[in-house]
mmCIF file of C-alpha atoms in Angstrom:
data_model
loop_
_atom_site.group_PDB
_atom_site.id
_atom_site.type_symbol
_atom_site.label_atom_id
_atom_site.label_comp_id
_atom_site.label_asym_id
_atom_site.label_seq_id
_atom_site.Cartn_x
_atom_site.Cartn_y
_atom_site.Cartn_z
ATOM 1 C CA MET A 6 -39.038 187.121 19.524
ATOM 2 C CA ARG A 7 -38.461 187.249 16.057
ATOM 3 C CA PRO A 8 -38.676 184.370 13.702
ATOM 4 C CA SER A 9 -35.179 184.589 12.754
ATOM 5 C CA ARG A 10 -34.162 184.086 16.259
ATOM 6 C CA VAL A 11 -36.277 181.470 17.089
ATOM 7 C CA PHE A 12 -34.744 179.371 13.720
ATOM 8 C CA ARG A 13 -31.242 179.984 14.843
ATOM 9 C CA LEU A 14 -32.073 178.701 18.525
ATOM 10 C CA ILE A 15 -33.487 175.476 16.957
ATOM 11 C CA VAL A 16 -30.519 175.161 14.796
ATOM 12 C CA ARG A 17 -28.235 175.605 17.803
ATOM 13 C CA VAL A 18 -30.202 173.130 19.894
ATOM 14 C CA PHE A 19 -30.294 170.558 17.274
ATOM 15 C CA LEU A 20 -26.369 170.737 16.509
ATOM 16 C CA LEU A 21 -26.106 170.762 20.245
ATOM 17 C CA VAL A 22 -28.026 167.415 20.515
ATOM 18 C CA PHE A 23 -26.316 165.928 17.674
ATOM 19 C CA THR A 24 -22.932 166.583 18.514
ATOM 20 C CA LEU A 25 -23.735 165.149 21.999
ATOM 21 C CA SER A 26 -25.274 162.023 20.465
ATOM 22 C CA LEU A 27 -22.194 161.398 18.339
ATOM 23 C CA SER A 28 -19.783 162.043 21.179
ATOM 24 C CA ALA A 29 -21.714 159.544 23.492
ATOM 25 C CA VAL A 30 -21.544 157.120 20.410
ATOM 26 C CA SER A 31 -17.841 157.460 20.042
ATOM 27 C CA ILE A 32 -16.895 157.246 23.833
ATOM 28 C CA LEU A 33 -19.222 154.187 24.420
ATOM 29 C CA GLY A 34 -17.849 152.311 21.356
ATOM 30 C CA GLY A 35 -14.202 153.428 22.192
ATOM 31 C CA TRP A 36 -14.893 151.769 25.653
ATOM 32 C CA SER A 37 -16.494 148.807 24.308
ATOM 33 C CA ALA A 38 -13.517 148.262 22.073
ATOM 34 C CA VAL A 39 -10.908 148.615 24.921
ATOM 35 C CA THR A 40 -12.757 145.921 26.857
ATOM 36 C CA ILE A 41 -12.999 143.465 24.022
ATOM 37 C CA LEU A 42 -9.099 143.802 23.272
ATOM 38 C CA ASN A 43 -8.244 143.887 27.016
ATOM 39 C CA PRO A 44 -5.641 140.902 27.149
ATOM 40 C CA SER A 45 -6.911 139.590 30.604
ATOM 41 C CA SER A 46 -10.692 139.231 28.962
ATOM 42 C CA ASN A 47 -9.854 136.330 26.832
ATOM 43 C CA ASP A 48 -12.305 137.571 24.145
ATOM 44 C CA ILE A 49 -9.966 136.732 21.305
ATOM 45 C CA ASN A 50 -8.263 133.336 21.463
ATOM 46 C CA ILE A 51 -6.379 132.972 18.583
ATOM 47 C CA PRO A 52 -5.370 129.798 18.728
ATOM 48 C CA ASP A 53 -7.902 128.424 21.070
ATOM 49 C CA GLY A 54 -6.162 125.048 21.858
ATOM 50 C CA ASP A 55 -3.438 123.034 19.952
ATOM 51 C CA ILE A 56 -2.698 123.741 16.479
ATOM 52 C CA THR A 57 -2.661 120.612 14.402
ATOM 53 C CA THR A 58 -0.075 120.532 11.704
ATOM 54 C CA ASN A 59 0.636 117.617 9.291
ATOM 55 C CA PHE A 60 3.651 117.790 7.524
ATOM 56 C CA ASP A 61 3.376 114.853 5.404
ATOM 57 C CA ILE A 62 7.253 114.742 3.802
ATOM 58 C CA GLY A 63 6.247 111.810 2.042
ATOM 59 C CA ASN A 64 3.627 113.157 -0.138
ATOM 60 C CA SER A 65 5.259 116.846 -0.079
ATOM 61 C CA SER A 66 2.246 118.404 1.571
ATOM 62 C CA ILE A 67 1.540 120.219 4.660
ATOM 63 C CA GLU A 68 -2.085 120.471 6.483
ATOM 64 C CA ILE A 69 -2.588 122.780 9.229
ATOM 65 C CA ILE A 70 -5.744 123.327 11.495
ATOM 66 C CA VAL A 71 -6.020 126.247 13.831
ATOM 67 C CA PRO A 72 -9.020 126.355 16.232
ATOM 68 C CA PHE A 73 -10.046 129.799 17.326
ATOM 69 C CA ASN A 74 -12.376 131.579 19.611
ATOM 70 C CA ILE A 75 -13.590 135.182 19.219
ATOM 71 C CA SER A 76 -16.270 136.605 21.649
ATOM 72 C CA ASN A 77 -17.919 140.056 21.462
ATOM 73 C CA GLY A 78 -18.437 141.080 24.953
ATOM 74 C CA GLY A 79 -19.200 144.752 24.059
ATOM 75 C CA VAL A 80 -22.523 146.842 23.074
ATOM 76 C CA TYR A 81 -22.029 146.911 19.164
ATOM 77 C CA GLU A 82 -21.418 144.265 16.563
ATOM 78 C CA LEU A 83 -17.927 142.979 15.785
ATOM 79 C CA SER A 84 -17.920 142.885 11.877
ATOM 80 C CA ASN A 85 -15.453 142.536 9.041
ATOM 81 C CA ILE A 86 -13.603 139.522 10.990
ATOM 82 C CA PHE A 87 -10.808 138.332 8.709
ATOM 83 C CA LEU A 88 -7.943 135.857 9.019
ATOM 84 C CA ARG A 89 -4.837 135.493 6.959
ATOM 85 C CA PHE A 90 -2.510 132.553 7.753
ATOM 86 C CA GLN A 91 0.571 132.338 5.720
ATOM 87 C CA VAL A 92 3.233 129.351 5.929
ATOM 88 C CA SER A 93 6.637 129.988 4.495
ATOM 89 C CA MET A 94 9.582 127.192 4.392
ATOM 90 C CA THR A 95 13.275 128.205 4.572
ATOM 91 C CA PHE A 96 15.910 125.533 3.178
ATOM 92 C CA GLY A 97 18.961 125.581 1.459
ATOM 93 C CA ASN A 98 18.512 125.297 -2.334
ATOM 94 C CA LYS A 99 20.636 122.585 -4.061
ATOM 95 C CA SER A 100 19.735 123.697 -7.611
ATOM 96 C CA THR A 101 21.907 127.052 -6.696
ATOM 97 C CA LEU A 102 25.749 126.878 -6.959
ATOM 98 C CA ASN A 103 26.205 128.034 -3.188
ATOM 99 C CA ASN A 104 23.059 126.125 -1.859
ATOM 100 C CA ASP A 105 21.841 129.659 -0.981
ATOM 101 C CA THR A 106 19.057 129.780 1.578
ATOM 102 C CA THR A 107 15.383 130.125 -0.186
ATOM 103 C CA THR A 108 12.218 130.819 1.432
ATOM 104 C CA VAL A 109 9.047 129.606 -0.139
ATOM 105 C CA LYS A 110 5.573 130.372 0.435
ATOM 106 C CA ILE A 111 3.848 127.076 1.014
ATOM 107 C CA PHE A 112 0.324 128.995 1.299
ATOM 108 C CA ASP A 113 -1.390 132.207 1.885
ATOM 109 C CA SER A 114 -5.021 131.617 2.735
ATOM 110 C CA PRO A 115 -7.384 134.509 3.898
ATOM 111 C CA GLN A 116 -10.753 133.684 5.118
ATOM 112 C CA SER A 117 -13.488 135.934 5.987
ATOM 113 C CA TYR A 118 -16.116 135.142 9.060
ATOM 114 C CA GLY A 119 -18.585 138.037 8.878
ATOM 115 C CA SER A 120 -19.944 139.596 11.843
ATOM 116 C CA ILE A 121 -20.726 138.562 15.739
ATOM 117 C CA LEU A 122 -23.448 140.202 17.403
ATOM 118 C CA PRO A 123 -23.020 141.547 21.064
ATOM 119 C CA GLY A 124 -22.773 139.019 23.493
ATOM 120 C CA GLN A 125 -22.306 136.030 20.841
ATOM 121 C CA THR A 126 -19.148 133.962 20.302
ATOM 122 C CA LEU A 127 -17.411 132.568 17.541
ATOM 123 C CA LYS A 128 -15.743 129.504 17.705
ATOM 124 C CA ALA A 129 -14.246 127.562 14.652
ATOM 125 C CA ASN A 130 -11.345 126.435 12.998
ATOM 126 C CA TYR A 131 -9.153 127.718 10.286
ATOM 127 C CA ASN A 132 -7.791 125.157 7.511
ATOM 128 C CA ALA A 133 -5.500 125.246 4.963
ATOM 129 C CA SER A 134 -2.851 123.141 2.981
ATOM 130 C CA GLY A 135 -0.346 123.618 0.708
ATOM 131 C CA SER A 136 2.556 121.592 -1.328
ATOM 132 C CA LEU A 137 6.284 121.170 -0.399
ATOM 133 C CA PRO A 138 8.890 121.799 -2.958
ATOM 134 C CA LEU A 139 11.107 119.276 -1.711
ATOM 135 C CA SER A 140 13.064 118.221 -4.813
ATOM 136 C CA GLU A 141 15.282 121.429 -4.310
ATOM 137 C CA VAL A 142 15.830 120.811 -0.611
ATOM 138 C CA ASP A 143 19.512 120.530 0.449
ATOM 139 C CA ARG A 144 18.693 117.673 3.026
ATOM 140 C CA TYR A 145 22.046 117.865 4.914
ATOM 141 C CA ARG A 146 21.846 121.423 5.542
ATOM 142 C CA SER A 147 22.873 122.407 8.977
ATOM 143 C CA PRO A 148 21.610 122.860 11.311
ATOM 144 C CA ASN A 149 17.890 121.944 10.036
ATOM 145 C CA ALA A 150 17.073 120.938 6.564
ATOM 146 C CA LEU A 151 13.482 122.665 6.485
ATOM 147 C CA GLU A 152 12.428 125.391 8.888
ATOM 148 C CA PHE A 153 8.769 126.680 8.767
ATOM 149 C CA TYR A 154 7.354 129.873 9.793
ATOM 150 C CA ALA A 155 3.972 131.347 9.885
ATOM 151 C CA ASN A 156 2.457 134.830 9.550
ATOM 152 C CA LEU A 157 -0.870 135.522 11.077
ATOM 153 C CA THR A 158 -3.077 138.580 10.598
ATOM 154 C CA PHE A 159 -6.360 139.058 12.221
ATOM 155 C CA SER A 160 -8.862 142.045 11.578
ATOM 156 C CA ALA A 161 -12.086 143.354 12.657
ATOM 157 C CA SER A 162 -14.007 146.381 12.759
ATOM 158 C CA TYR A 163 -16.138 147.768 15.878
ATOM 159 C CA SER A 164 -18.363 150.160 17.041
ATOM 160 C CA LEU A 165 -20.651 150.744 13.642
ATOM 161 C CA ASN A 166 -17.060 150.246 11.706
ATOM 162 C CA LEU A 167 -15.682 153.772 13.572
ATOM 163 C CA TYR A 168 -12.748 151.386 14.634
ATOM 164 C CA THR A 169 -10.946 148.929 12.735
ATOM 165 C CA PHE A 170 -7.819 146.992 14.060
ATOM 166 C CA THR A 171 -5.413 144.706 12.763
ATOM 167 C CA VAL A 172 -2.957 142.298 14.823
ATOM 168 C CA ASN A 173 -0.094 140.775 12.953
ATOM 169 C CA ILE A 174 2.178 137.904 14.213
ATOM 170 C CA ILE A 175 5.051 137.587 11.919
ATOM 171 C CA LYS A 176 7.640 134.887 11.154
ATOM 172 C CA TYR A 177 6.423 132.880 13.956
ATOM 173 C CA SER A 178 8.471 129.555 14.319
ATOM 174 C CA MET A 179 6.414 126.537 13.478
ATOM 175 C CA GLY A 180 9.036 123.923 13.651
ATOM 176 C CA ASN A 181 11.882 122.116 11.717
ATOM 177 C CA PHE A 182 13.355 119.290 10.202
ATOM 178 C CA SER A 183 16.986 118.110 10.681
ATOM 179 C CA TRP A 184 17.100 115.252 8.018
ATOM 180 C CA PHE A 185 14.384 113.480 6.225
ATOM 181 C CA PRO A 186 14.601 110.602 3.879
#
């Protein structure tokens, strides 16, 4: 057999093994990622318990604590874990001519949590605080003087960063106040 044929055969075998190994990594990573994101698996729990919210109307401030739990039941590291929590307040603005409805972002607090190794669990609390612009609020607005909404963004990467996913919850109602002193 000539040396050129032997060389071509070696290159073809190498490319076949290389392609099969990349395909196996992709298939196993995808299957593992699907098992983590399975709704019945409870691997990602945001919130993981009661959300503690302290609306301090007297001091025009808000503090929120969101417990969460993320388990990595897969075979690869779950990396680049990122949470962003935004709270907005909607109110009738008495400083405008028609008491126009105004929405103000109270806080926008992104936090990164690093990575979780296979079989490990990250259990933590997300803490944020902000101030409320109460001097402009029409306290007699109907039906509610203040309405609070939250946006939550969760993102992470998986399977050697081949898969990146983001989950958004937008304009989740956190409560309201009808009238306050």
